[in-house]
């Protein structure tokens, strides 16, 4: 974590990439594919009802891959799959203080998709930045949910 200031504002920056989210059509077959590709096994499968997604996590060295399957047609993943097909869906950055980071991003003019952080998978608090305000990339902020 680095504290640095610009315009005399002290704020926290984003830390490492916490995970890469990948949208998949069928979780069972995608787990087989990514376990073969990455040479490691899924260590956690978790449903996030609020997001209407089923997630599966693989760890490669310091990197975490999150596979995401839609649980319903109105899931964000279902919309994405219909529009863009399978592939990289979002980049999640670890932050030390998600509320402070959300305020910083709002001050910088980014569009946040929720007013406060929400419980995510893998015992995290999360929020998302609208891709149209972030250069076409869906960005997720992730803080450990103590
Ligand atoms: C929280 C559990 C888990 C975790 O890590 O813990 C997750 O990561 S859950 C991941 C799934 N949940 C979300 O993604 C929630 C946030 N996403 C949303 O609210 C929507 O997906 C949203 C608003 C980004 C897009 O909504 P929707 O698809 O219904 O709208 P459009 O199709 O009109 O899209 C608007 C505009 O954005 C472009 N778009 C959509 N998704 C992505 C994306 N993943 N990456 C980049 N761009 C994206 C879409 O193409 C449209 O652009 P346009 O130029 O108008 O075509
Ligand atoms: Co995610």
mmCIF file with all atom_site columns, C-alpha atoms and ligand atoms in Angstrom:
data_model
loop_
_atom_site.group_PDB
_atom_site.id
_atom_site.type_symbol
_atom_site.label_atom_id
_atom_site.label_alt_id
_atom_site.label_comp_id
_atom_site.label_asym_id
_atom_site.label_entity_id
_atom_site.label_seq_id
_atom_site.pdbx_PDB_ins_code
_atom_site.Cartn_x
_atom_site.Cartn_y
_atom_site.Cartn_z
_atom_site.occupancy
_atom_site.B_iso_or_equiv
_atom_site.pdbx_formal_charge
_atom_site.auth_seq_id
_atom_site.auth_comp_id
_atom_site.auth_asym_id
_atom_site.auth_atom_id
_atom_site.pdbx_PDB_model_num
ATOM   1   C  CA  . UNK A 1 1   ? 0.000   0.000   0.000   1.00 0.00 ? 1   UNK A CA  1
ATOM   2   C  CA  . UNK A 1 2   ? 1.376   3.389   -0.862  1.00 0.00 ? 2   UNK A CA  1
ATOM   3   C  CA  . UNK A 1 3   ? 0.167   6.664   0.556   1.00 0.00 ? 3   UNK A CA  1
ATOM   4   C  CA  . UNK A 1 4   ? 0.775   9.478   -1.885  1.00 0.00 ? 4   UNK A CA  1
ATOM   5   C  CA  . UNK A 1 5   ? -0.736  12.811  -2.476  1.00 0.00 ? 5   UNK A CA  1
ATOM   6   C  CA  . UNK A 1 6   ? -1.778  14.868  -5.396  1.00 0.00 ? 6   UNK A CA  1
ATOM   7   C  CA  . UNK A 1 7   ? -3.433  18.311  -5.124  1.00 0.00 ? 7   UNK A CA  1
ATOM   8   C  CA  . UNK A 1 8   ? -2.588  17.890  -1.412  1.00 0.00 ? 8   UNK A CA  1
ATOM   9   C  CA  . UNK A 1 9   ? -5.056  15.002  -1.186  1.00 0.00 ? 9   UNK A CA  1
ATOM   10  C  CA  . UNK A 1 10  ? -3.736  12.020  0.741   1.00 0.00 ? 10  UNK A CA  1
ATOM   11  C  CA  . UNK A 1 11  ? -5.362  8.885   -0.519  1.00 0.00 ? 11  UNK A CA  1
ATOM   12  C  CA  . UNK A 1 12  ? -4.765  5.165   -0.701  1.00 0.00 ? 12  UNK A CA  1
ATOM   13  C  CA  . UNK A 1 13  ? -4.125  3.589   -4.076  1.00 0.00 ? 13  UNK A CA  1
ATOM   14  C  CA  . UNK A 1 14  ? -5.193  0.236   -5.412  1.00 0.00 ? 14  UNK A CA  1
ATOM   15  C  CA  . UNK A 1 15  ? -2.980  -2.665  -4.439  1.00 0.00 ? 15  UNK A CA  1
ATOM   16  C  CA  . UNK A 1 16  ? -2.354  -5.847  -6.452  1.00 0.00 ? 16  UNK A CA  1
ATOM   17  C  CA  . UNK A 1 17  ? -4.791  -7.449  -8.886  1.00 0.00 ? 17  UNK A CA  1
ATOM   18  C  CA  . UNK A 1 18  ? -6.851  -9.609  -6.514  1.00 0.00 ? 18  UNK A CA  1
ATOM   19  C  CA  . UNK A 1 19  ? -8.491  -11.707 -9.255  1.00 0.00 ? 19  UNK A CA  1
ATOM   20  C  CA  . UNK A 1 20  ? -9.399  -11.843 -12.911 1.00 0.00 ? 20  UNK A CA  1
ATOM   21  C  CA  . UNK A 1 21  ? -13.086 -12.679 -13.515 1.00 0.00 ? 21  UNK A CA  1
ATOM   22  C  CA  . UNK A 1 22  ? -13.842 -14.943 -16.501 1.00 0.00 ? 22  UNK A CA  1
ATOM   23  C  CA  . UNK A 1 23  ? -17.412 -15.496 -17.770 1.00 0.00 ? 23  UNK A CA  1
ATOM   24  C  CA  . UNK A 1 24  ? -18.151 -19.104 -18.673 1.00 0.00 ? 24  UNK A CA  1
ATOM   25  C  CA  . UNK A 1 25  ? -21.242 -20.789 -20.143 1.00 0.00 ? 25  UNK A CA  1
ATOM   26  C  CA  . UNK A 1 26  ? -20.973 -24.116 -18.317 1.00 0.00 ? 26  UNK A CA  1
ATOM   27  C  CA  . UNK A 1 27  ? -19.042 -24.278 -15.039 1.00 0.00 ? 27  UNK A CA  1
ATOM   28  C  CA  . UNK A 1 28  ? -18.349 -28.042 -15.052 1.00 0.00 ? 28  UNK A CA  1
ATOM   29  C  CA  . UNK A 1 29  ? -16.711 -28.077 -18.474 1.00 0.00 ? 29  UNK A CA  1
ATOM   30  C  CA  . UNK A 1 30  ? -14.894 -24.780 -17.832 1.00 0.00 ? 30  UNK A CA  1
ATOM   31  C  CA  . UNK A 1 31  ? -13.444 -26.117 -14.559 1.00 0.00 ? 31  UNK A CA  1
ATOM   32  C  CA  . UNK A 1 32  ? -12.025 -29.082 -16.488 1.00 0.00 ? 32  UNK A CA  1
ATOM   33  C  CA  . UNK A 1 33  ? -10.580 -26.733 -19.118 1.00 0.00 ? 33  UNK A CA  1
ATOM   34  C  CA  . UNK A 1 34  ? -8.947  -24.300 -16.675 1.00 0.00 ? 34  UNK A CA  1
ATOM   35  C  CA  . UNK A 1 35  ? -7.618  -27.049 -14.390 1.00 0.00 ? 35  UNK A CA  1
ATOM   36  C  CA  . UNK A 1 36  ? -5.907  -28.562 -17.453 1.00 0.00 ? 36  UNK A CA  1
ATOM   37  C  CA  . UNK A 1 37  ? -4.746  -25.152 -18.744 1.00 0.00 ? 37  UNK A CA  1
ATOM   38  C  CA  . UNK A 1 38  ? -3.389  -23.900 -15.396 1.00 0.00 ? 38  UNK A CA  1
ATOM   39  C  CA  . UNK A 1 39  ? -2.254  -27.252 -14.000 1.00 0.00 ? 39  UNK A CA  1
ATOM   40  C  CA  . UNK A 1 40  ? -3.988  -26.676 -10.695 1.00 0.00 ? 40  UNK A CA  1
ATOM   41  C  CA  . UNK A 1 41  ? -7.323  -27.575 -9.078  1.00 0.00 ? 41  UNK A CA  1
ATOM   42  C  CA  . UNK A 1 42  ? -10.294 -25.380 -8.170  1.00 0.00 ? 42  UNK A CA  1
ATOM   43  C  CA  . UNK A 1 43  ? -9.984  -24.611 -4.452  1.00 0.00 ? 43  UNK A CA  1
ATOM   44  C  CA  . UNK A 1 44  ? -13.412 -23.097 -3.862  1.00 0.00 ? 44  UNK A CA  1
ATOM   45  C  CA  . UNK A 1 45  ? -16.846 -23.111 -5.516  1.00 0.00 ? 45  UNK A CA  1
ATOM   46  C  CA  . UNK A 1 46  ? -19.306 -20.538 -4.170  1.00 0.00 ? 46  UNK A CA  1
ATOM   47  C  CA  . UNK A 1 47  ? -22.715 -19.186 -5.217  1.00 0.00 ? 47  UNK A CA  1
ATOM   48  C  CA  . UNK A 1 48  ? -23.356 -15.463 -4.795  1.00 0.00 ? 48  UNK A CA  1
ATOM   49  C  CA  . UNK A 1 49  ? -27.167 -15.266 -4.867  1.00 0.00 ? 49  UNK A CA  1
ATOM   50  C  CA  . UNK A 1 50  ? -27.288 -11.451 -4.956  1.00 0.00 ? 50  UNK A CA  1
ATOM   51  C  CA  . UNK A 1 51  ? -25.254 -11.473 -8.143  1.00 0.00 ? 51  UNK A CA  1
ATOM   52  C  CA  . UNK A 1 52  ? -27.038 -14.579 -9.483  1.00 0.00 ? 52  UNK A CA  1
ATOM   53  C  CA  . UNK A 1 53  ? -23.651 -16.171 -10.178 1.00 0.00 ? 53  UNK A CA  1
ATOM   54  C  CA  . UNK A 1 54  ? -21.867 -19.391 -9.407  1.00 0.00 ? 54  UNK A CA  1
ATOM   55  C  CA  . UNK A 1 55  ? -18.100 -18.862 -8.935  1.00 0.00 ? 55  UNK A CA  1
ATOM   56  C  CA  . UNK A 1 56  ? -15.104 -21.204 -8.945  1.00 0.00 ? 56  UNK A CA  1
ATOM   57  C  CA  . UNK A 1 57  ? -11.603 -20.112 -7.849  1.00 0.00 ? 57  UNK A CA  1
ATOM   58  C  CA  . UNK A 1 58  ? -8.174  -21.313 -9.011  1.00 0.00 ? 58  UNK A CA  1
ATOM   59  C  CA  . UNK A 1 59  ? -4.833  -19.990 -7.750  1.00 0.00 ? 59  UNK A CA  1
ATOM   60  C  CA  . UNK A 1 60  ? -1.776  -19.812 -10.039 1.00 0.00 ? 60  UNK A CA  1
ATOM   61  C  CA  . UNK A 1 61  ? 1.231   -18.521 -8.088  1.00 0.00 ? 61  UNK A CA  1
ATOM   62  C  CA  . UNK A 1 62  ? 0.100   -15.175 -6.616  1.00 0.00 ? 62  UNK A CA  1
ATOM   63  C  CA  . UNK A 1 63  ? -2.795  -14.894 -9.095  1.00 0.00 ? 63  UNK A CA  1
ATOM   64  C  CA  . UNK A 1 64  ? -6.424  -15.793 -8.547  1.00 0.00 ? 64  UNK A CA  1
ATOM   65  C  CA  . UNK A 1 65  ? -8.788  -16.723 -11.371 1.00 0.00 ? 65  UNK A CA  1
ATOM   66  C  CA  . UNK A 1 66  ? -12.535 -16.474 -10.760 1.00 0.00 ? 66  UNK A CA  1
ATOM   67  C  CA  . UNK A 1 67  ? -14.768 -18.428 -13.153 1.00 0.00 ? 67  UNK A CA  1
ATOM   68  C  CA  . UNK A 1 68  ? -18.308 -17.030 -13.290 1.00 0.00 ? 68  UNK A CA  1
ATOM   69  C  CA  . UNK A 1 69  ? -21.436 -18.878 -14.458 1.00 0.00 ? 69  UNK A CA  1
ATOM   70  C  CA  . UNK A 1 70  ? -24.884 -17.231 -14.694 1.00 0.00 ? 70  UNK A CA  1
ATOM   71  C  CA  . UNK A 1 71  ? -27.595 -18.643 -12.420 1.00 0.00 ? 71  UNK A CA  1
ATOM   72  C  CA  . UNK A 1 72  ? -30.420 -16.833 -14.267 1.00 0.00 ? 72  UNK A CA  1
ATOM   73  C  CA  . UNK A 1 73  ? -31.093 -14.898 -17.452 1.00 0.00 ? 73  UNK A CA  1
ATOM   74  C  CA  . UNK A 1 74  ? -31.009 -11.596 -15.600 1.00 0.00 ? 74  UNK A CA  1
ATOM   75  C  CA  . UNK A 1 75  ? -27.543 -12.219 -14.170 1.00 0.00 ? 75  UNK A CA  1
ATOM   76  C  CA  . UNK A 1 76  ? -24.867 -9.734  -15.296 1.00 0.00 ? 76  UNK A CA  1
ATOM   77  C  CA  . UNK A 1 77  ? -22.946 -12.769 -16.547 1.00 0.00 ? 77  UNK A CA  1
ATOM   78  C  CA  . UNK A 1 78  ? -25.905 -13.903 -18.693 1.00 0.00 ? 78  UNK A CA  1
ATOM   79  C  CA  . UNK A 1 79  ? -26.095 -10.427 -20.267 1.00 0.00 ? 79  UNK A CA  1
ATOM   80  C  CA  . UNK A 1 80  ? -22.351 -10.471 -20.891 1.00 0.00 ? 80  UNK A CA  1
ATOM   81  C  CA  . UNK A 1 81  ? -22.397 -13.962 -22.432 1.00 0.00 ? 81  UNK A CA  1
ATOM   82  C  CA  . UNK A 1 82  ? -25.295 -13.018 -24.724 1.00 0.00 ? 82  UNK A CA  1
ATOM   83  C  CA  . UNK A 1 83  ? -23.453 -9.915  -25.873 1.00 0.00 ? 83  UNK A CA  1
ATOM   84  C  CA  . UNK A 1 84  ? -19.762 -10.936 -25.905 1.00 0.00 ? 84  UNK A CA  1
ATOM   85  C  CA  . UNK A 1 85  ? -19.589 -14.682 -25.326 1.00 0.00 ? 85  UNK A CA  1
ATOM   86  C  CA  . UNK A 1 86  ? -17.139 -16.384 -22.950 1.00 0.00 ? 86  UNK A CA  1
ATOM   87  C  CA  . UNK A 1 87  ? -13.988 -14.576 -21.871 1.00 0.00 ? 87  UNK A CA  1
ATOM   88  C  CA  . UNK A 1 88  ? -12.433 -12.099 -19.487 1.00 0.00 ? 88  UNK A CA  1
ATOM   89  C  CA  . UNK A 1 89  ? -15.239 -10.275 -17.675 1.00 0.00 ? 89  UNK A CA  1
ATOM   90  C  CA  . UNK A 1 90  ? -13.561 -8.038  -15.064 1.00 0.00 ? 90  UNK A CA  1
ATOM   91  C  CA  . UNK A 1 91  ? -10.363 -7.145  -13.242 1.00 0.00 ? 91  UNK A CA  1
ATOM   92  C  CA  . UNK A 1 92  ? -10.578 -6.999  -9.440  1.00 0.00 ? 92  UNK A CA  1
ATOM   93  C  CA  . UNK A 1 93  ? -8.106  -4.869  -7.478  1.00 0.00 ? 93  UNK A CA  1
ATOM   94  C  CA  . UNK A 1 94  ? -7.376  -5.366  -3.800  1.00 0.00 ? 94  UNK A CA  1
ATOM   95  C  CA  . UNK A 1 95  ? -7.879  -2.188  -1.735  1.00 0.00 ? 95  UNK A CA  1
ATOM   96  C  CA  . UNK A 1 96  ? -7.153  -1.532  1.931   1.00 0.00 ? 96  UNK A CA  1
ATOM   97  C  CA  . UNK A 1 97  ? -10.131 0.756   2.470   1.00 0.00 ? 97  UNK A CA  1
ATOM   98  C  CA  . UNK A 1 98  ? -12.936 0.182   -0.047  1.00 0.00 ? 98  UNK A CA  1
ATOM   99  C  CA  . UNK A 1 99  ? -15.075 3.063   1.227   1.00 0.00 ? 99  UNK A CA  1
ATOM   100 C  CA  . UNK A 1 100 ? -12.181 5.543   0.896   1.00 0.00 ? 100 UNK A CA  1
ATOM   101 C  CA  . UNK A 1 101 ? -11.310 4.186   -2.564  1.00 0.00 ? 101 UNK A CA  1
ATOM   102 C  CA  . UNK A 1 102 ? -14.954 4.464   -3.668  1.00 0.00 ? 102 UNK A CA  1
ATOM   103 C  CA  . UNK A 1 103 ? -15.000 8.105   -2.538  1.00 0.00 ? 103 UNK A CA  1
ATOM   104 C  CA  . UNK A 1 104 ? -11.695 8.785   -4.329  1.00 0.00 ? 104 UNK A CA  1
ATOM   105 C  CA  . UNK A 1 105 ? -13.007 7.265   -7.563  1.00 0.00 ? 105 UNK A CA  1
ATOM   106 C  CA  . UNK A 1 106 ? -16.284 9.197   -7.279  1.00 0.00 ? 106 UNK A CA  1
ATOM   107 C  CA  . UNK A 1 107 ? -14.284 12.409  -6.752  1.00 0.00 ? 107 UNK A CA  1
ATOM   108 C  CA  . UNK A 1 108 ? -12.289 11.513  -9.867  1.00 0.00 ? 108 UNK A CA  1
ATOM   109 C  CA  . UNK A 1 109 ? -15.518 11.202  -11.890 1.00 0.00 ? 109 UNK A CA  1
ATOM   110 C  CA  . UNK A 1 110 ? -15.751 7.414   -12.194 1.00 0.00 ? 110 UNK A CA  1
ATOM   111 C  CA  . UNK A 1 111 ? -19.245 5.857   -12.135 1.00 0.00 ? 111 UNK A CA  1
ATOM   112 C  CA  . UNK A 1 112 ? -19.731 3.355   -9.296  1.00 0.00 ? 112 UNK A CA  1
ATOM   113 C  CA  . UNK A 1 113 ? -22.402 0.677   -9.636  1.00 0.00 ? 113 UNK A CA  1
ATOM   114 C  CA  . UNK A 1 114 ? -23.416 0.754   -5.965  1.00 0.00 ? 114 UNK A CA  1
ATOM   115 C  CA  . UNK A 1 115 ? -23.436 3.368   -3.208  1.00 0.00 ? 115 UNK A CA  1
ATOM   116 C  CA  . UNK A 1 116 ? -21.764 1.069   -0.710  1.00 0.00 ? 116 UNK A CA  1
ATOM   117 C  CA  . UNK A 1 117 ? -19.677 -2.078  -0.752  1.00 0.00 ? 117 UNK A CA  1
ATOM   118 C  CA  . UNK A 1 118 ? -21.540 -5.404  -0.855  1.00 0.00 ? 118 UNK A CA  1
ATOM   119 C  CA  . UNK A 1 119 ? -20.543 -8.916  0.243   1.00 0.00 ? 119 UNK A CA  1
ATOM   120 C  CA  . UNK A 1 120 ? -18.793 -10.760 -2.588  1.00 0.00 ? 120 UNK A CA  1
ATOM   121 C  CA  . UNK A 1 121 ? -17.370 -14.253 -2.971  1.00 0.00 ? 121 UNK A CA  1
ATOM   122 C  CA  . UNK A 1 122 ? -14.350 -15.576 -1.035  1.00 0.00 ? 122 UNK A CA  1
ATOM   123 C  CA  . UNK A 1 123 ? -15.212 -13.508 2.059   1.00 0.00 ? 123 UNK A CA  1
ATOM   124 C  CA  . UNK A 1 124 ? -14.723 -10.103 0.476   1.00 0.00 ? 124 UNK A CA  1
ATOM   125 C  CA  . UNK A 1 125 ? -16.483 -6.734  0.348   1.00 0.00 ? 125 UNK A CA  1
ATOM   126 C  CA  . UNK A 1 126 ? -16.806 -5.580  -3.272  1.00 0.00 ? 126 UNK A CA  1
ATOM   127 C  CA  . UNK A 1 127 ? -18.041 -2.813  -5.530  1.00 0.00 ? 127 UNK A CA  1
ATOM   128 C  CA  . UNK A 1 128 ? -17.812 -2.240  -9.294  1.00 0.00 ? 128 UNK A CA  1
ATOM   129 C  CA  . UNK A 1 129 ? -16.871 0.710   -11.531 1.00 0.00 ? 129 UNK A CA  1
ATOM   130 C  CA  . UNK A 1 130 ? -18.978 1.069   -14.691 1.00 0.00 ? 130 UNK A CA  1
ATOM   131 C  CA  . UNK A 1 131 ? -16.869 0.009   -17.687 1.00 0.00 ? 131 UNK A CA  1
ATOM   132 C  CA  . UNK A 1 132 ? -18.079 2.963   -19.758 1.00 0.00 ? 132 UNK A CA  1
ATOM   133 C  CA  . UNK A 1 133 ? -16.351 5.264   -17.232 1.00 0.00 ? 133 UNK A CA  1
ATOM   134 C  CA  . UNK A 1 134 ? -13.235 3.092   -16.979 1.00 0.00 ? 134 UNK A CA  1
ATOM   135 C  CA  . UNK A 1 135 ? -12.014 2.828   -20.557 1.00 0.00 ? 135 UNK A CA  1
ATOM   136 C  CA  . UNK A 1 136 ? -14.193 -0.162  -21.421 1.00 0.00 ? 136 UNK A CA  1
ATOM   137 C  CA  . UNK A 1 137 ? -12.987 -2.317  -18.512 1.00 0.00 ? 137 UNK A CA  1
ATOM   138 C  CA  . UNK A 1 138 ? -15.277 -3.554  -15.743 1.00 0.00 ? 138 UNK A CA  1
ATOM   139 C  CA  . UNK A 1 139 ? -13.236 -2.908  -12.583 1.00 0.00 ? 139 UNK A CA  1
ATOM   140 C  CA  . UNK A 1 140 ? -14.036 -4.464  -9.221  1.00 0.00 ? 140 UNK A CA  1
ATOM   141 C  CA  . UNK A 1 141 ? -12.691 -3.220  -5.892  1.00 0.00 ? 141 UNK A CA  1
ATOM   142 C  CA  . UNK A 1 142 ? -12.151 -5.955  -3.304  1.00 0.00 ? 142 UNK A CA  1
ATOM   143 C  CA  . UNK A 1 143 ? -11.462 -5.602  0.428   1.00 0.00 ? 143 UNK A CA  1
ATOM   144 C  CA  . UNK A 1 144 ? -10.988 -8.489  2.857   1.00 0.00 ? 144 UNK A CA  1
ATOM   145 C  CA  . UNK A 1 145 ? -14.194 -8.809  4.863   1.00 0.00 ? 145 UNK A CA  1
ATOM   146 C  CA  . UNK A 1 146 ? -12.803 -9.110  8.396   1.00 0.00 ? 146 UNK A CA  1
HETATM 147 C  C1  . LIG B 2 .   ? -19.579 -10.260 -6.381  1.00 0.00 ? 1   LIG B C1  1
HETATM 148 C  C2  . LIG B 2 .   ? -19.337 -11.673 -6.729  1.00 0.00 ? 1   LIG B C2  1
HETATM 149 C  C3  . LIG B 2 .   ? -18.087 -11.886 -7.570  1.00 0.00 ? 1   LIG B C3  1
HETATM 150 C  C4  . LIG B 2 .   ? -16.854 -11.464 -6.755  1.00 0.00 ? 1   LIG B C4  1
HETATM 151 O  O1  . LIG B 2 .   ? -15.792 -11.188 -7.315  1.00 0.00 ? 1   LIG B O1  1
HETATM 152 O  O2  . LIG B 2 .   ? -16.986 -11.532 -5.521  1.00 0.00 ? 1   LIG B O2  1
HETATM 153 C  C5  . LIG B 2 .   ? -18.156 -11.148 -8.875  1.00 0.00 ? 1   LIG B C5  1
HETATM 154 O  O3  . LIG B 2 .   ? -17.183 -10.671 -9.430  1.00 0.00 ? 1   LIG B O3  1
HETATM 155 S  S1  . LIG B 2 .   ? -19.730 -11.067 -9.540  1.00 0.00 ? 1   LIG B S1  1
HETATM 156 C  C6  . LIG B 2 .   ? -19.466 -10.498 -11.236 1.00 0.00 ? 1   LIG B C6  1
HETATM 157 C  C7  . LIG B 2 .   ? -20.805 -10.269 -11.891 1.00 0.00 ? 1   LIG B C7  1
HETATM 158 N  N1  . LIG B 2 .   ? -21.439 -9.083  -11.384 1.00 0.00 ? 1   LIG B N1  1
HETATM 159 C  C8  . LIG B 2 .   ? -21.221 -7.886  -11.988 1.00 0.00 ? 1   LIG B C8  1
HETATM 160 O  O4  . LIG B 2 .   ? -20.565 -7.771  -13.007 1.00 0.00 ? 1   LIG B O4  1
HETATM 161 C  C9  . LIG B 2 .   ? -21.864 -6.696  -11.310 1.00 0.00 ? 1   LIG B C9  1
HETATM 162 C  C10 . LIG B 2 .   ? -21.460 -5.394  -12.006 1.00 0.00 ? 1   LIG B C10 1
HETATM 163 N  N2  . LIG B 2 .   ? -21.897 -5.403  -13.400 1.00 0.00 ? 1   LIG B N2  1
HETATM 164 C  C11 . LIG B 2 .   ? -23.043 -4.736  -13.798 1.00 0.00 ? 1   LIG B C11 1
HETATM 165 O  O5  . LIG B 2 .   ? -23.713 -4.071  -13.030 1.00 0.00 ? 1   LIG B O5  1
HETATM 166 C  C12 . LIG B 2 .   ? -23.410 -4.852  -15.265 1.00 0.00 ? 1   LIG B C12 1
HETATM 167 O  O6  . LIG B 2 .   ? -22.784 -5.997  -15.802 1.00 0.00 ? 1   LIG B O6  1
HETATM 168 C  C13 . LIG B 2 .   ? -22.996 -3.607  -16.122 1.00 0.00 ? 1   LIG B C13 1
HETATM 169 C  C14 . LIG B 2 .   ? -23.684 -2.364  -15.580 1.00 0.00 ? 1   LIG B C14 1
HETATM 170 C  C15 . LIG B 2 .   ? -21.487 -3.438  -16.128 1.00 0.00 ? 1   LIG B C15 1
HETATM 171 C  C16 . LIG B 2 .   ? -23.457 -3.861  -17.549 1.00 0.00 ? 1   LIG B C16 1
HETATM 172 O  O7  . LIG B 2 .   ? -24.843 -4.124  -17.478 1.00 0.00 ? 1   LIG B O7  1
HETATM 173 P  P1  . LIG B 2 .   ? -25.591 -4.761  -18.749 1.00 0.00 ? 1   LIG B P1  1
HETATM 174 O  O8  . LIG B 2 .   ? -24.760 -5.830  -19.365 1.00 0.00 ? 1   LIG B O8  1
HETATM 175 O  O9  . LIG B 2 .   ? -26.976 -5.115  -18.357 1.00 0.00 ? 1   LIG B O9  1
HETATM 176 O  O10 . LIG B 2 .   ? -25.704 -3.514  -19.669 1.00 0.00 ? 1   LIG B O10 1
HETATM 177 P  P2  . LIG B 2 .   ? -25.253 -3.330  -21.151 1.00 0.00 ? 1   LIG B P2  1
HETATM 178 O  O11 . LIG B 2 .   ? -25.213 -4.629  -21.879 1.00 0.00 ? 1   LIG B O11 1
HETATM 179 O  O12 . LIG B 2 .   ? -26.088 -2.233  -21.691 1.00 0.00 ? 1   LIG B O12 1
HETATM 180 O  O13 . LIG B 2 .   ? -23.735 -2.804  -20.989 1.00 0.00 ? 1   LIG B O13 1
HETATM 181 C  C17 . LIG B 2 .   ? -23.523 -1.418  -20.899 1.00 0.00 ? 1   LIG B C17 1
HETATM 182 C  C18 . LIG B 2 .   ? -22.221 -1.187  -21.626 1.00 0.00 ? 1   LIG B C18 1
HETATM 183 O  O14 . LIG B 2 .   ? -21.162 -1.794  -20.861 1.00 0.00 ? 1   LIG B O14 1
HETATM 184 C  C19 . LIG B 2 .   ? -20.510 -2.775  -21.659 1.00 0.00 ? 1   LIG B C19 1
HETATM 185 N  N3  . LIG B 2 .   ? -20.176 -3.873  -20.770 1.00 0.00 ? 1   LIG B N3  1
HETATM 186 C  C20 . LIG B 2 .   ? -21.031 -4.676  -20.101 1.00 0.00 ? 1   LIG B C20 1
HETATM 187 N  N4  . LIG B 2 .   ? -20.338 -5.571  -19.355 1.00 0.00 ? 1   LIG B N4  1
HETATM 188 C  C21 . LIG B 2 .   ? -19.021 -5.323  -19.587 1.00 0.00 ? 1   LIG B C21 1
HETATM 189 C  C22 . LIG B 2 .   ? -17.794 -5.896  -19.130 1.00 0.00 ? 1   LIG B C22 1
HETATM 190 N  N5  . LIG B 2 .   ? -17.811 -6.925  -18.256 1.00 0.00 ? 1   LIG B N5  1
HETATM 191 N  N6  . LIG B 2 .   ? -16.623 -5.387  -19.560 1.00 0.00 ? 1   LIG B N6  1
HETATM 192 C  C23 . LIG B 2 .   ? -16.617 -4.339  -20.431 1.00 0.00 ? 1   LIG B C23 1
HETATM 193 N  N7  . LIG B 2 .   ? -17.721 -3.731  -20.930 1.00 0.00 ? 1   LIG B N7  1
HETATM 194 C  C24 . LIG B 2 .   ? -18.914 -4.227  -20.498 1.00 0.00 ? 1   LIG B C24 1
HETATM 195 C  C25 . LIG B 2 .   ? -21.517 -3.184  -22.732 1.00 0.00 ? 1   LIG B C25 1
HETATM 196 O  O15 . LIG B 2 .   ? -20.829 -3.689  -23.846 1.00 0.00 ? 1   LIG B O15 1
HETATM 197 C  C26 . LIG B 2 .   ? -22.187 -1.850  -22.986 1.00 0.00 ? 1   LIG B C26 1
HETATM 198 O  O16 . LIG B 2 .   ? -21.335 -1.080  -23.777 1.00 0.00 ? 1   LIG B O16 1
HETATM 199 P  P3  . LIG B 2 .   ? -21.844 -0.637  -25.263 1.00 0.00 ? 1   LIG B P3  1
HETATM 200 O  O17 . LIG B 2 .   ? -20.690 0.106   -25.838 1.00 0.00 ? 1   LIG B O17 1
HETATM 201 O  O18 . LIG B 2 .   ? -23.075 0.196   -25.015 1.00 0.00 ? 1   LIG B O18 1
HETATM 202 O  O19 . LIG B 2 .   ? -22.158 -1.945  -25.949 1.00 0.00 ? 1   LIG B O19 1
HETATM 203 CO CO1 . LIG B 2 .   ? -15.069 -10.791 -9.159  1.00 0.00 ? 2   LIG B CO1 1
#
